[in-house]
PDB file of C-alpha atoms and ligand atoms in Angstrom:
ATOM      1  CA  MET A   1     -66.375  40.241  10.257  1.00  0.00           C
ATOM      2  CA  LEU A   2     -66.737  43.913   9.262  1.00  0.00           C
ATOM      3  CA  VAL A   3     -64.531  43.279   6.253  1.00  0.00           C
ATOM      4  CA  LEU A   4     -66.689  40.293   5.378  1.00  0.00           C
ATOM      5  CA  GLN A   5     -69.756  42.479   5.694  1.00  0.00           C
ATOM      6  CA  ASP A   6     -68.198  45.128   3.468  1.00  0.00           C
ATOM      7  CA  ARG A   7     -67.537  42.489   0.788  1.00  0.00           C
ATOM      8  CA  GLN A   8     -71.049  41.114   1.186  1.00  0.00           C
ATOM      9  CA  GLN A   9     -72.501  44.580   0.715  1.00  0.00           C
ATOM     10  CA  LYS A  10     -70.364  45.179  -2.351  1.00  0.00           C
ATOM     11  CA  ILE A  11     -71.410  41.805  -3.753  1.00  0.00           C
ATOM     12  CA  ARG A  12     -75.055  42.686  -3.268  1.00  0.00           C
ATOM     13  CA  GLN A  13     -74.554  46.103  -4.860  1.00  0.00           C
ATOM     14  CA  ILE A  14     -72.786  44.613  -7.891  1.00  0.00           C
ATOM     15  CA  GLU A  15     -75.401  41.897  -8.242  1.00  0.00           C
ATOM     16  CA  ASN A  16     -78.067  44.607  -8.289  1.00  0.00           C
ATOM     17  CA  GLU A  17     -76.144  46.531 -10.922  1.00  0.00           C
ATOM     18  CA  ILE A  18     -75.745  43.407 -13.048  1.00  0.00           C
ATOM     19  CA  ARG A  19     -79.481  42.814 -12.815  1.00  0.00           C
ATOM     20  CA  THR A  20     -80.171  46.226 -14.416  1.00  0.00           C
ATOM     21  CA  VAL A  21     -77.986  45.472 -17.459  1.00  0.00           C
ATOM     22  CA  PRO A  22     -80.610  43.584 -19.517  1.00  0.00           C
ATOM     23  CA  LEU A  23     -83.127  46.344 -18.810  1.00  0.00           C
ATOM     24  CA  GLN A  24     -80.685  49.022 -19.940  1.00  0.00           C
ATOM     25  CA  ARG A  25     -79.910  46.988 -23.039  1.00  0.00           C
ATOM     26  CA  LYS A  26     -83.588  46.603 -23.816  1.00  0.00           C
ATOM     27  CA  HIS A  27     -84.116  50.331 -23.340  1.00  0.00           C
ATOM     28  CA  LEU A  28     -81.343  51.159 -25.817  1.00  0.00           C
ATOM     29  CA  GLU A  29     -82.616  48.618 -28.316  1.00  0.00           C
ATOM     30  CA  SER A  30     -86.129  50.055 -28.162  1.00  0.00           C
ATOM     31  CA  GLN A  31     -84.704  53.537 -28.777  1.00  0.00           C
ATOM     32  CA  LEU A  32     -83.033  52.177 -31.880  1.00  0.00           C
ATOM     33  CA  ALA A  33     -86.242  50.492 -33.032  1.00  0.00           C
ATOM     34  CA  ALA A  34     -88.205  53.723 -32.504  1.00  0.00           C
ATOM     35  CA  SER A  35     -85.754  55.637 -34.669  1.00  0.00           C
ATOM     36  CA  VAL A  36     -86.023  53.038 -37.452  1.00  0.00           C
ATOM     37  CA  ALA A  37     -89.830  53.103 -37.188  1.00  0.00           C
ATOM     38  CA  ALA A  38     -89.955  56.916 -37.418  1.00  0.00           C
ATOM     39  CA  LEU A  39     -87.967  56.827 -40.644  1.00  0.00           C
ATOM     40  CA  GLU A  40     -90.124  54.044 -42.057  1.00  0.00           C
ATOM     41  CA  THR A  41     -93.306  56.031 -41.294  1.00  0.00           C
ATOM     42  CA  LEU A  42     -91.974  59.046 -43.184  1.00  0.00           C
ATOM     43  CA  LYS A  43     -90.941  56.916 -46.159  1.00  0.00           C
ATOM     44  CA  GLN A  44     -94.339  55.274 -46.155  1.00  0.00           C
ATOM     45  CA  ARG A  45     -96.035  58.678 -46.258  1.00  0.00           C
ATOM     46  CA  ALA A  46     -93.768  59.782 -49.105  1.00  0.00           C
ATOM     47  CA  ARG A  47     -94.731  56.646 -51.059  1.00  0.00           C
ATOM     48  CA  GLN A  48     -98.415  57.323 -50.417  1.00  0.00           C
ATOM     49  CA  VAL A  49     -98.132  60.882 -51.715  1.00  0.00           C
ATOM     50  CA  GLU A  50     -96.437  59.579 -54.859  1.00  0.00           C
ATOM     51  CA  VAL A  51     -99.230  57.027 -55.379  1.00  0.00           C
ATOM     52  CA  GLU A  52    -101.866  59.758 -54.997  1.00  0.00           C
ATOM     53  CA  ARG A  53    -100.024  62.024 -57.418  1.00  0.00           C
ATOM     54  CA  LYS A  54     -99.834  59.247 -60.033  1.00  0.00           C
ATOM     55  CA  LYS A  55    -103.558  58.650 -59.630  1.00  0.00           C
ATOM     56  CA  LEU A  56    -104.262  62.346 -60.256  1.00  0.00           C
ATOM     57  CA  GLU A  57    -102.064  62.191 -63.336  1.00  0.00           C
ATOM     58  CA  LEU A  58    -104.195  59.324 -64.644  1.00  0.00           C
ATOM     59  CA  ASP A  59    -107.346  61.309 -63.841  1.00  0.00           C
ATOM     60  CA  VAL A  60    -106.042  64.169 -65.966  1.00  0.00           C
ATOM     61  CA  GLY A  61    -105.190  61.688 -68.758  1.00  0.00           C
ATOM     62  CA  THR A  62    -108.702  60.222 -68.913  1.00  0.00           C
ATOM     63  CA  ARG A  63    -110.217  63.702 -69.010  1.00  0.00           C
ATOM     64  CA  GLN A  64    -107.897  64.725 -71.812  1.00  0.00           C
ATOM     65  CA  GLN A  65    -108.986  61.638 -73.748  1.00  0.00           C
ATOM     66  CA  SER A  66    -112.632  62.564 -73.155  1.00  0.00           C
ATOM     67  CA  ILE A  67    -111.982  66.084 -74.407  1.00  0.00           C
ATOM     68  CA  ALA A  68    -110.299  64.733 -77.556  1.00  0.00           C
ATOM     69  CA  ARG A  69    -113.274  62.456 -78.166  1.00  0.00           C
ATOM     70  CA  LEU A  70    -115.732  65.345 -77.661  1.00  0.00           C
ATOM     71  CA  ARG A  71    -113.778  67.566 -80.046  1.00  0.00           C
ATOM     72  CA  THR A  72    -114.022  64.843 -82.718  1.00  0.00           C
ATOM     73  CA  GLN A  73    -117.764  64.654 -82.117  1.00  0.00           C
ATOM     74  CA  GLN A  74    -117.966  68.446 -82.338  1.00  0.00           C
ATOM     75  CA  TYR A  75    -116.099  68.317 -85.629  1.00  0.00           C
ATOM     76  CA  GLU A  76    -118.458  65.682 -86.993  1.00  0.00           C
ATOM     77  CA  THR A  77    -121.781  67.223 -85.932  1.00  0.00           C
ATOM     78  CA  ARG A  78    -123.822  69.526 -88.083  1.00  0.00           C
ATOM     79  CA  LYS A  79    -126.303  70.508 -85.368  1.00  0.00           C
ATOM     80  CA  ASN A  80    -125.568  73.787 -83.644  1.00  0.00           C
ATOM     81  CA  ASP A  81    -127.182  72.899 -80.272  1.00  0.00           C
ATOM     82  CA  GLU A  82    -125.319  69.591 -80.151  1.00  0.00           C
ATOM     83  CA  PHE A  83    -122.060  71.444 -80.940  1.00  0.00           C
ATOM     84  CA  GLN A  84    -122.715  73.810 -78.025  1.00  0.00           C
ATOM     85  CA  ALA A  85    -123.645  70.985 -75.642  1.00  0.00           C
ATOM     86  CA  LEU A  86    -120.370  69.238 -76.510  1.00  0.00           C
ATOM     87  CA  GLY A  87    -118.545  72.523 -75.928  1.00  0.00           C
ATOM     88  CA  HIS A  88    -120.035  72.807 -72.420  1.00  0.00           C
ATOM     89  CA  GLU A  89    -118.929  69.288 -71.648  1.00  0.00           C
ATOM     90  CA  ILE A  90    -115.403  70.069 -72.831  1.00  0.00           C
ATOM     91  CA  GLU A  91    -115.378  73.156 -70.592  1.00  0.00           C
ATOM     92  CA  ARG A  92    -116.494  71.073 -67.616  1.00  0.00           C
ATOM     93  CA  TYR A  93    -113.644  68.596 -68.179  1.00  0.00           C
ATOM     94  CA  GLU A  94    -111.147  71.430 -68.571  1.00  0.00           C
ATOM     95  CA  LYS A  95    -112.248  72.915 -65.256  1.00  0.00           C
ATOM     96  CA  GLU A  96    -111.853  69.522 -63.618  1.00  0.00           C
ATOM     97  CA  ILE A  97    -108.343  69.203 -65.069  1.00  0.00           C
ATOM     98  CA  THR A  98    -107.377  72.589 -63.638  1.00  0.00           C
ATOM     99  CA  ALA A  99    -108.665  71.558 -60.204  1.00  0.00           C
ATOM    100  CA  ILE A 100    -106.805  68.223 -60.372  1.00  0.00           C
ATOM    101  CA  GLU A 101    -103.606  69.951 -61.428  1.00  0.00           C
ATOM    102  CA  ASP A 102    -103.908  72.246 -58.413  1.00  0.00           C
ATOM    103  CA  GLN A 103    -104.138  69.167 -56.205  1.00  0.00           C
ATOM    104  CA  GLU A 104    -101.144  67.716 -57.977  1.00  0.00           C
ATOM    105  CA  LEU A 105     -99.096  70.816 -57.249  1.00  0.00           C
ATOM    106  CA  GLU A 106    -100.071  70.587 -53.608  1.00  0.00           C
ATOM    107  CA  LEU A 107     -98.988  66.949 -53.480  1.00  0.00           C
ATOM    108  CA  MET A 108     -95.676  67.789 -55.137  1.00  0.00           C
ATOM    109  CA  ASP A 109     -95.146  70.410 -52.487  1.00  0.00           C
ATOM    110  CA  GLN A 110     -95.878  67.800 -49.804  1.00  0.00           C
ATOM    111  CA  ALA A 111     -93.524  65.348 -51.522  1.00  0.00           C
ATOM    112  CA  ASP A 112     -90.689  67.900 -51.426  1.00  0.00           C
ATOM    113  CA  LYS A 113     -91.251  68.544 -47.736  1.00  0.00           C
ATOM    114  CA  LEU A 114     -91.363  64.813 -46.979  1.00  0.00           C
ATOM    115  CA  LYS A 115     -88.164  64.261 -48.935  1.00  0.00           C
ATOM    116  CA  ALA A 116     -86.408  66.849 -46.762  1.00  0.00           C
ATOM    117  CA  GLU A 117     -87.872  65.252 -43.649  1.00  0.00           C
ATOM    118  CA  VAL A 118     -86.681  61.809 -44.728  1.00  0.00           C
ATOM    119  CA  ILE A 119     -83.149  63.119 -45.258  1.00  0.00           C
ATOM    120  CA  ALA A 120     -83.178  64.809 -41.836  1.00  0.00           C
ATOM    121  CA  GLU A 121     -84.559  61.679 -40.185  1.00  0.00           C
ATOM    122  CA  GLU A 122     -81.955  59.518 -41.902  1.00  0.00           C
ATOM    123  CA  LYS A 123     -79.222  61.745 -40.542  1.00  0.00           C
ATOM    124  CA  LYS A 124     -80.773  61.686 -37.086  1.00  0.00           C
ATOM    125  CA  GLY A 125     -81.206  57.909 -37.283  1.00  0.00           C
ATOM    126  CA  ALA A 126     -77.586  57.352 -38.269  1.00  0.00           C
ATOM    127  CA  ALA A 127     -76.387  59.482 -35.360  1.00  0.00           C
ATOM    128  CA  ALA A 128     -78.723  57.658 -32.973  1.00  0.00           C
ATOM    129  CA  LYS A 129     -77.518  54.304 -34.249  1.00  0.00           C
ATOM    130  CA  ASP A 130     -73.897  55.318 -33.685  1.00  0.00           C
ATOM    131  CA  SER A 131     -74.582  56.586 -30.212  1.00  0.00           C
ATOM    132  CA  ILE A 132     -76.697  53.591 -29.239  1.00  0.00           C
ATOM    133  CA  SER A 133     -74.262  50.998 -30.522  1.00  0.00           C
ATOM    134  CA  ARG A 134     -71.521  52.801 -28.615  1.00  0.00           C
ATOM    135  CA  GLN A 135     -73.668  52.734 -25.476  1.00  0.00           C
ATOM    136  CA  LEU A 136     -74.451  49.051 -26.003  1.00  0.00           C
ATOM    137  CA  HIS A 137     -70.754  48.319 -26.353  1.00  0.00           C
ATOM    138  CA  ASP A 138     -69.997  50.261 -23.160  1.00  0.00           C
ATOM    139  CA  LEU A 139     -72.762  48.380 -21.399  1.00  0.00           C
ATOM    140  CA  GLU A 140     -71.260  45.028 -22.400  1.00  0.00           C
ATOM    141  CA  GLU A 141     -67.857  46.190 -21.168  1.00  0.00           C
ATOM    142  CA  LYS A 142     -69.382  47.316 -17.900  1.00  0.00           C
ATOM    143  CA  ALA A 143     -71.151  43.965 -17.510  1.00  0.00           C
ATOM    144  CA  LYS A 144     -67.847  42.136 -18.052  1.00  0.00           C
ATOM    145  CA  THR A 145     -66.054  44.343 -15.521  1.00  0.00           C
ATOM    146  CA  LEU A 146     -68.833  43.812 -12.997  1.00  0.00           C
ATOM    147  CA  ALA A 147     -68.735  40.049 -13.500  1.00  0.00           C
ATOM    148  CA  THR A 148     -64.969  39.977 -12.909  1.00  0.00           C
ATOM    149  CA  ARG A 149     -65.274  42.177  -9.838  1.00  0.00           C
ATOM    150  CA  LEU A 150     -68.071  39.976  -8.522  1.00  0.00           C
ATOM    151  CA  GLU A 151     -65.969  36.862  -8.960  1.00  0.00           C
ATOM    152  CA  ASP A 152     -63.034  38.465  -7.089  1.00  0.00           C
ATOM    153  CA  LEU A 153     -65.291  39.586  -4.250  1.00  0.00           C
ATOM    154  CA  LYS A 154     -66.865  36.162  -3.924  1.00  0.00           C
ATOM    155  CA  LYS A 155     -63.425  34.559  -3.737  1.00  0.00           C
ATOM    156  CA  GLU A 156     -62.427  37.049  -1.076  1.00  0.00           C
ATOM    157  CA  ARG A 157     -65.646  36.411   0.800  1.00  0.00           C
ATOM    158  CA  THR A 158     -64.997  32.661   0.840  1.00  0.00           C
ATOM    159  CA  GLU A 159     -61.492  33.257   2.183  1.00  0.00           C
ATOM    160  CA  LEU A 160     -62.753  35.623   4.888  1.00  0.00           C
ATOM    161  CA  ALA A 161     -65.586  33.290   5.843  1.00  0.00           C
ATOM    162  CA  GLY A 162     -63.017  30.535   6.382  1.00  0.00           C
ATOM    163  CA  THR A 163     -61.425  32.544   9.179  1.00  0.00           C
ATOM    164  CA  ILE A 164     -64.689  33.000  11.107  1.00  0.00           C
ATOM    165  CA  ASP A 165     -66.241  30.594  13.601  1.00  0.00           C
ATOM    166  CA  GLU A 166     -68.926  28.518  11.875  1.00  0.00           C
ATOM    167  CA  ASP A 167     -71.780  29.303  14.296  1.00  0.00           C
ATOM    168  CA  LEU A 168     -70.983  32.984  14.179  1.00  0.00           C
ATOM    169  CA  LEU A 169     -70.763  32.902  10.397  1.00  0.00           C
ATOM    170  CA  ASP A 170     -74.111  31.188  10.276  1.00  0.00           C
ATOM    171  CA  ARG A 171     -75.622  33.871  12.492  1.00  0.00           C
ATOM    172  CA  PHE A 172     -74.008  36.580  10.411  1.00  0.00           C
ATOM    173  CA  ASN A 173     -75.345  35.117   7.158  1.00  0.00           C
ATOM    174  CA  ARG A 174     -78.882  34.822   8.490  1.00  0.00           C
ATOM    175  CA  LEU A 175     -78.839  38.391   9.793  1.00  0.00           C
ATOM    176  CA  PHE A 176     -77.355  39.740   6.604  1.00  0.00           C
ATOM    177  CA  ALA A 177     -80.018  38.035   4.518  1.00  0.00           C
ATOM    178  CA  SER A 178     -82.930  39.105   6.722  1.00  0.00           C
ATOM    179  CA  LYS A 179     -81.917  42.702   7.516  1.00  0.00           C
ATOM    180  CA  GLY A 180     -81.224  43.756   3.985  1.00  0.00           C
ATOM    181  CA  ASP A 181     -78.495  46.225   4.943  1.00  0.00           C
ATOM    182  CA  ALA A 182     -76.049  45.180   7.650  1.00  0.00           C
ATOM    183  CA  ALA A 183     -75.617  42.351  10.129  1.00  0.00           C
ATOM    184  CA  VAL A 184     -72.869  44.026  12.138  1.00  0.00           C
ATOM    185  CA  VAL A 185     -73.453  47.605  13.270  1.00  0.00           C
ATOM    186  CA  ALA A 186     -71.827  50.139  15.575  1.00  0.00           C
ATOM    187  CA  LEU A 187     -73.173  50.978  19.003  1.00  0.00           C
ATOM    188  CA  GLU A 188     -72.923  54.754  19.327  1.00  0.00           C
ATOM    189  CA  HIS A 189     -73.780  56.455  22.620  1.00  0.00           C
ATOM    190  CA  ASP A 190     -75.621  53.277  23.627  1.00  0.00           C
ATOM    191  CA  VAL A 191     -77.790  53.453  20.499  1.00  0.00           C
ATOM    192  CA  CYS A 192     -77.816  50.609  17.946  1.00  0.00           C
ATOM    193  CA  THR A 193     -77.114  52.208  14.545  1.00  0.00           C
ATOM    194  CA  GLY A 194     -79.066  49.399  12.873  1.00  0.00           C
ATOM    195  CA  CYS A 195     -82.481  50.004  14.464  1.00  0.00           C
ATOM    196  CA  HIS A 196     -81.720  53.321  16.223  1.00  0.00           C
ATOM    197  CA  MET A 197     -82.956  52.015  19.578  1.00  0.00           C
ATOM    198  CA  ARG A 198     -81.152  52.454  22.881  1.00  0.00           C
ATOM    199  CA  VAL A 199     -79.789  49.210  24.319  1.00  0.00           C
ATOM    200  CA  THR A 200     -79.683  48.359  28.035  1.00  0.00           C
ATOM    201  CA  THR A 201     -76.735  49.479  30.103  1.00  0.00           C
ATOM    202  CA  ALA A 202     -75.751  45.844  30.595  1.00  0.00           C
ATOM    203  CA  THR A 203     -75.626  45.271  26.844  1.00  0.00           C
ATOM    204  CA  ALA A 204     -73.719  48.507  26.292  1.00  0.00           C
ATOM    205  CA  ASN A 205     -71.148  47.478  28.906  1.00  0.00           C
ATOM    206  CA  LEU A 206     -70.701  44.086  27.265  1.00  0.00           C
ATOM    207  CA  VAL A 207     -70.115  45.746  23.892  1.00  0.00           C
ATOM    208  CA  ARG A 208     -67.561  48.150  25.367  1.00  0.00           C
ATOM    209  CA  ALA A 209     -65.788  45.285  27.099  1.00  0.00           C
ATOM    210  CA  GLY A 210     -65.396  43.700  23.656  1.00  0.00           C
ATOM    211  CA  LYS A 211     -64.889  40.171  24.967  1.00  0.00           C
ATOM    212  CA  GLU A 212     -67.842  38.444  23.407  1.00  0.00           C
ATOM    213  CA  ILE A 213     -70.276  38.699  20.524  1.00  0.00           C
ATOM    214  CA  VAL A 214     -73.197  40.882  21.641  1.00  0.00           C
ATOM    215  CA  SER A 215     -76.486  41.354  19.816  1.00  0.00           C
ATOM    216  CA  CYS A 216     -78.882  44.283  19.950  1.00  0.00           C
ATOM    217  CA  GLU A 217     -81.883  43.138  22.008  1.00  0.00           C
ATOM    218  CA  GLN A 218     -84.229  45.061  19.687  1.00  0.00           C
ATOM    219  CA  CYS A 219     -83.158  43.992  16.196  1.00  0.00           C
ATOM    220  CA  GLY A 220     -80.697  41.167  16.799  1.00  0.00           C
ATOM    221  CA  ARG A 221     -77.844  42.756  14.825  1.00  0.00           C
ATOM    222  CA  ILE A 222     -74.324  42.092  16.091  1.00  0.00           C
ATOM    223  CA  LEU A 223     -72.936  45.167  17.834  1.00  0.00           C
ATOM    224  CA  TYR A 224     -69.436  46.599  17.983  1.00  0.00           C
ATOM    225  CA  ASN A 225     -68.218  49.576  19.970  1.00  0.00           C
ATOM    226  CA  GLY A 226     -68.487  52.676  17.812  1.00  0.00           C
ATOM    227  CA  SER A 227     -68.214  55.461  20.410  1.00  0.00           C
TER     228      SER A 227
HETATM  229 ZN1   ZN B 301     -80.733  47.186  16.962  1.00  0.00          ZN
END
């Protein structure tokens, strides 16, 4: 019966381990997704910077066109004050162009940094993908091994159960299910190692005699002589 209990405990342990497999798989998959998302965010930012830079380029273009138009007007006018007013406007546009070009330089700087970050993230992502797919593979292997081991243990359990008296087996199964740890425990120095309570002298004597199945009067677990 102790062997049966050992197999039962191993079965429970393996079943618990098998139950964690989907969770572990999900955890690994979310790590992979996070790595992909991080790269995508960086790429998105790089695209945004490029869009902004192109817009600034257009802004410079329209101002250059305005300046060209003003210069033509300047060329055509004969009035001095109008010539000067046009000149001020040209100056204003030129100042704006300088400011926009400064912004452009800043964006180009950002773009360079983002490009380096994307490359680093790509490298990191590739390494993470390798590691995670390896871990996923190992996890599948482990799940297969556990399933095989579980099958073997269940077979063994059935064989062992066949050698035990039906009523006793029934009692054992009920205890094992309700106690959560063990149905059969040692009695050590008259103390039940299941509930850690002292049993009566009569019970202890019966256990030591070893002629019948004796239960702890506190917790109901089946006792065997351990001292
Ligand atoms: Zn007990």
